[in-house]
């Protein structure tokens, strides 16, 4: 792998660059840009697991690909994701020019805690669920983790269509490296974000490893040749 310094697509307040100092992570190890040969080999390995890959060069192209994948009027849910924010999906979903049924807006508008929790449980089975990822193994496995399962619950089966977005900086050689990346890089950064946004620490409560998808066309990974998220 080649270590290349590259400007993020759209730095946000909670982009990795603004959290690294307090998180104490090893960015040199876990946030490296792979060379073209590694990227191509990884794409082949992912697609061999029946996960479609759309490889793009920029965050702008990634956003265009995501919007094209979401039909007008579709039921759409998305997990909290720095990557999605960095490509500009937060702005696009607010504008909602394609008339999506925004499940996230329905949840946040519900003031009753019990009802909001019930809606959140149902949301993982949305027609289209969008999420970032935490690591991609060169052998093709795609790895995600979160605290409660509010995102991970959609990955294995619940969502009718799963759209994942990731920078190539999340590619690591093996599945063991992918799990270590979750613990040693993604978690400390997410912990910093959680403390700043919610005033509470984060933790890994759930891991999901996409090792093989058996439903053709269900999962698409938009893979971006930029450093995105954590």
Short mmCIF file of C-alpha atoms in Angstrom, two decimals:
data_model
loop_
_atom_site.label_atom_id
_atom_site.label_comp_id
_atom_site.label_asym_id
_atom_site.label_seq_id
_atom_site.Cartn_x
_atom_site.Cartn_y
_atom_site.Cartn_z
CA UNK A 1 0.00 0.00 0.00
CA UNK A 2 1.11 3.56 -0.69
CA UNK A 3 0.68 6.22 1.97
CA UNK A 4 -0.61 9.33 0.21
CA UNK A 5 -1.75 12.55 1.87
CA UNK A 6 -5.01 13.66 0.27
CA UNK A 7 -7.55 16.37 1.04
CA UNK A 8 -10.88 15.09 2.29
CA UNK A 9 -13.91 15.61 0.11
CA UNK A 10 -15.69 17.91 2.54
CA UNK A 11 -14.33 18.32 6.03
CA UNK A 12 -17.08 18.46 8.63
CA UNK A 13 -16.84 19.32 12.30
CA UNK A 14 -16.65 15.61 13.06
CA UNK A 15 -14.38 14.48 10.24
CA UNK A 16 -11.46 12.34 11.34
CA UNK A 17 -8.95 15.15 10.83
CA UNK A 18 -10.69 17.14 13.60
CA UNK A 19 -10.82 14.22 16.06
CA UNK A 20 -7.48 12.46 15.59
CA UNK A 21 -5.47 14.38 18.17
CA UNK A 22 -7.88 13.60 21.00
CA UNK A 23 -8.59 10.05 19.78
CA UNK A 24 -4.91 9.08 19.74
CA UNK A 25 -5.25 6.86 16.68
CA UNK A 26 -2.54 5.58 14.36
CA UNK A 27 -3.65 7.23 11.12
CA UNK A 28 -0.45 6.17 9.38
CA UNK A 29 -1.50 2.55 9.76
CA UNK A 30 -5.28 2.68 9.51
CA UNK A 31 -6.00 5.58 7.15
CA UNK A 32 -3.66 4.81 4.26
CA UNK A 33 -4.45 5.19 0.58
CA UNK A 34 -3.92 1.90 -1.30
CA UNK A 35 -2.30 1.73 -4.72
CA UNK A 36 -4.32 1.04 -7.86
CA UNK A 37 -3.42 -2.63 -7.96
CA UNK A 38 -4.68 -3.15 -4.41
CA UNK A 39 -7.91 -1.32 -5.17
CA UNK A 40 -8.56 -3.36 -8.32
CA UNK A 41 -7.82 -6.65 -6.58
CA UNK A 42 -10.10 -5.71 -3.68
CA UNK A 43 -12.95 -4.74 -6.01
CA UNK A 44 -12.68 -8.13 -7.71
CA UNK A 45 -12.76 -9.89 -4.33
CA UNK A 46 -15.84 -7.94 -3.20
CA UNK A 47 -17.74 -8.59 -6.41
CA UNK A 48 -16.89 -12.30 -6.15
CA UNK A 49 -19.01 -12.20 -2.98
CA UNK A 50 -22.01 -10.94 -5.00
CA UNK A 51 -21.71 -7.34 -3.83
CA UNK A 52 -21.84 -4.83 -6.66
CA UNK A 53 -19.08 -2.21 -6.61
CA UNK A 54 -19.29 1.23 -8.22
CA UNK A 55 -15.75 2.62 -8.20
CA UNK A 56 -15.52 6.40 -8.52
CA UNK A 57 -12.74 8.96 -8.24
CA UNK A 58 -14.36 11.73 -6.21
CA UNK A 59 -16.93 12.42 -3.51
CA UNK A 60 -18.98 14.35 -6.05
CA UNK A 61 -19.16 11.28 -8.28
CA UNK A 62 -20.05 9.14 -5.27
CA UNK A 63 -22.95 11.41 -4.39
CA UNK A 64 -24.20 11.29 -7.97
CA UNK A 65 -24.03 7.49 -7.93
CA UNK A 66 -25.96 7.29 -4.65
CA UNK A 67 -28.69 9.62 -5.89
CA UNK A 68 -28.99 7.61 -9.11
CA UNK A 69 -29.41 4.41 -7.09
CA UNK A 70 -32.40 5.82 -5.15
CA UNK A 71 -35.62 5.87 -7.19
CA UNK A 72 -37.97 8.81 -6.91
CA UNK A 73 -40.49 8.36 -4.10
CA UNK A 74 -38.55 5.46 -2.53
CA UNK A 75 -38.58 4.77 1.19
CA UNK A 76 -35.09 5.76 2.35
CA UNK A 77 -33.33 5.35 5.69
CA UNK A 78 -29.72 6.14 6.50
CA UNK A 79 -27.49 5.51 9.46
CA UNK A 80 -25.43 8.22 11.09
CA UNK A 81 -22.34 8.39 8.86
CA UNK A 82 -19.45 10.83 8.60
CA UNK A 83 -18.77 9.45 5.13
CA UNK A 84 -22.29 10.25 3.92
CA UNK A 85 -21.96 13.77 5.32
CA UNK A 86 -18.58 14.26 3.67
CA UNK A 87 -19.93 13.38 0.22
CA UNK A 88 -22.83 15.80 0.77
CA UNK A 89 -25.71 13.35 1.16
CA UNK A 90 -27.02 15.25 4.21
CA UNK A 91 -27.66 18.30 2.01
CA UNK A 92 -29.24 16.27 -0.79
CA UNK A 93 -31.63 14.44 1.54
CA UNK A 94 -32.71 17.75 3.09
CA UNK A 95 -33.48 19.16 -0.36
CA UNK A 96 -35.15 15.84 -1.32
CA UNK A 97 -35.77 16.77 -4.93
CA UNK A 98 -36.72 13.16 -5.81
CA UNK A 99 -39.52 13.01 -3.24
CA UNK A 100 -38.05 10.22 -1.13
CA UNK A 101 -40.01 9.04 1.90
CA UNK A 102 -37.38 10.00 4.47
CA UNK A 103 -37.71 7.50 7.34
CA UNK A 104 -35.06 9.35 9.34
CA UNK A 105 -37.17 12.54 9.31
CA UNK A 106 -40.18 10.57 10.53
CA UNK A 107 -38.17 9.17 13.45
CA UNK A 108 -36.69 12.50 14.53
CA UNK A 109 -40.12 14.17 14.35
CA UNK A 110 -41.60 11.65 16.81
CA UNK A 111 -41.47 13.04 20.37
CA UNK A 112 -42.76 9.94 22.15
CA UNK A 113 -39.68 7.92 23.15
CA UNK A 114 -41.43 4.55 22.97
CA UNK A 115 -42.88 5.25 19.53
CA UNK A 116 -39.56 6.63 18.32
CA UNK A 117 -37.80 3.46 19.44
CA UNK A 118 -40.36 1.32 17.61
CA UNK A 119 -39.91 3.35 14.44
CA UNK A 120 -36.15 2.99 14.68
CA UNK A 121 -36.49 -0.80 14.93
CA UNK A 122 -38.68 -0.85 11.81
CA UNK A 123 -36.37 1.49 9.92
CA UNK A 124 -33.69 -1.17 9.38
CA UNK A 125 -36.14 -2.87 7.02
CA UNK A 126 -36.50 0.19 4.78
CA UNK A 127 -36.63 -0.29 1.02
CA UNK A 128 -33.29 1.52 0.72
CA UNK A 129 -30.86 1.77 3.62
CA UNK A 130 -27.64 3.79 3.32
CA UNK A 131 -24.58 3.38 5.52
CA UNK A 132 -20.87 3.95 5.72
CA UNK A 133 -18.52 1.07 6.51
CA UNK A 134 -15.68 0.70 8.97
CA UNK A 135 -13.32 -1.59 7.09
CA UNK A 136 -12.89 -3.57 3.88
CA UNK A 137 -10.62 -6.62 3.76
CA UNK A 138 -8.52 -7.17 0.66
CA UNK A 139 -10.10 -10.63 0.57
CA UNK A 140 -13.47 -8.99 -0.07
CA UNK A 141 -15.29 -8.96 3.27
CA UNK A 142 -17.01 -5.68 4.15
CA UNK A 143 -17.13 -4.93 7.88
CA UNK A 144 -19.38 -2.63 9.87
CA UNK A 145 -19.82 -2.02 13.58
CA UNK A 146 -21.87 0.18 15.85
CA UNK A 147 -23.02 0.47 19.44
CA UNK A 148 -26.69 -0.51 19.39
CA UNK A 149 -27.30 -2.14 16.01
CA UNK A 150 -29.41 0.74 14.66
CA UNK A 151 -27.31 0.62 11.48
CA UNK A 152 -25.95 -2.91 11.53
CA UNK A 153 -29.44 -4.41 11.80
CA UNK A 154 -30.10 -3.44 8.18
CA UNK A 155 -27.01 -5.07 6.74
CA UNK A 156 -27.50 -8.86 6.88
CA UNK A 157 -31.08 -9.14 5.64
CA UNK A 158 -33.57 -6.53 6.84
CA UNK A 159 -33.12 -3.76 4.27
CA UNK A 160 -34.50 -4.57 0.82
CA UNK A 161 -31.60 -2.67 -0.76
CA UNK A 162 -28.38 -1.81 1.06
CA UNK A 163 -26.21 0.99 -0.32
CA UNK A 164 -22.80 1.33 1.30
CA UNK A 165 -20.36 4.19 0.74
CA UNK A 166 -16.66 4.02 1.60
CA UNK A 167 -13.37 5.65 0.85
CA UNK A 168 -10.57 3.35 -0.27
CA UNK A 169 -8.69 4.37 2.90
CA UNK A 170 -10.70 1.67 4.69
CA UNK A 171 -9.09 -1.15 2.70
CA UNK A 172 -6.80 -3.35 4.82
CA UNK A 173 -5.11 -6.65 3.93
CA UNK A 174 -7.10 -9.21 5.94
CA UNK A 175 -10.32 -9.72 7.87
CA UNK A 176 -8.30 -9.71 11.12
CA UNK A 177 -6.92 -6.30 10.14
CA UNK A 178 -10.46 -5.14 9.38
CA UNK A 179 -11.66 -6.04 12.87
CA UNK A 180 -8.61 -4.36 14.38
CA UNK A 181 -9.33 -1.24 12.34
CA UNK A 182 -12.79 -1.13 13.89
CA UNK A 183 -11.36 -1.33 17.42
CA UNK A 184 -8.21 0.73 17.06
CA UNK A 185 -9.29 3.43 14.63
CA UNK A 186 -13.04 3.71 14.02
CA UNK A 187 -14.06 3.30 17.65
CA UNK A 188 -11.73 5.93 19.21
CA UNK A 189 -12.81 8.48 16.60
CA UNK A 190 -16.50 7.65 16.99
CA UNK A 191 -16.05 7.84 20.76
CA UNK A 192 -14.77 11.40 20.41
CA UNK A 193 -17.69 12.32 18.16
CA UNK A 194 -20.21 10.74 20.53
CA UNK A 195 -18.81 12.59 23.54
CA UNK A 196 -18.96 15.90 21.71
CA UNK A 197 -22.41 15.42 20.20
CA UNK A 198 -24.23 13.42 22.89
CA UNK A 199 -22.00 13.79 25.94
CA UNK A 200 -21.66 10.01 26.24
CA UNK A 201 -18.91 7.53 25.25
CA UNK A 202 -19.30 5.09 22.42
CA UNK A 203 -18.58 1.37 22.24
CA UNK A 204 -18.76 -1.52 19.80
CA UNK A 205 -21.83 -3.57 20.60
CA UNK A 206 -22.36 -5.18 17.20
CA UNK A 207 -20.14 -6.31 14.33
CA UNK A 208 -21.42 -7.38 10.91
CA UNK A 209 -19.21 -9.04 8.31
CA UNK A 210 -20.63 -9.23 4.80
CA UNK A 211 -18.94 -12.39 3.59
CA UNK A 212 -21.41 -13.37 0.87
CA UNK A 213 -24.71 -11.99 -0.43
CA UNK A 214 -27.13 -14.51 -1.92
CA UNK A 215 -29.74 -12.08 -3.26
CA UNK A 216 -28.61 -10.67 -6.58
CA UNK A 217 -28.55 -6.88 -6.72
CA UNK A 218 -29.36 -6.32 -3.05
CA UNK A 219 -26.07 -4.73 -1.96
CA UNK A 220 -24.11 -2.00 -3.73
CA UNK A 221 -20.85 -0.53 -2.48
CA UNK A 222 -19.92 2.90 -3.81
CA UNK A 223 -16.14 2.93 -3.39
CA UNK A 224 -14.38 6.29 -3.62
CA UNK A 225 -10.72 6.95 -4.37
CA UNK A 226 -10.56 9.46 -1.52
CA UNK A 227 -10.06 9.47 2.25
CA UNK A 228 -13.53 9.46 3.73
CA UNK A 229 -14.94 8.84 7.19
CA UNK A 230 -13.54 6.45 9.75
#
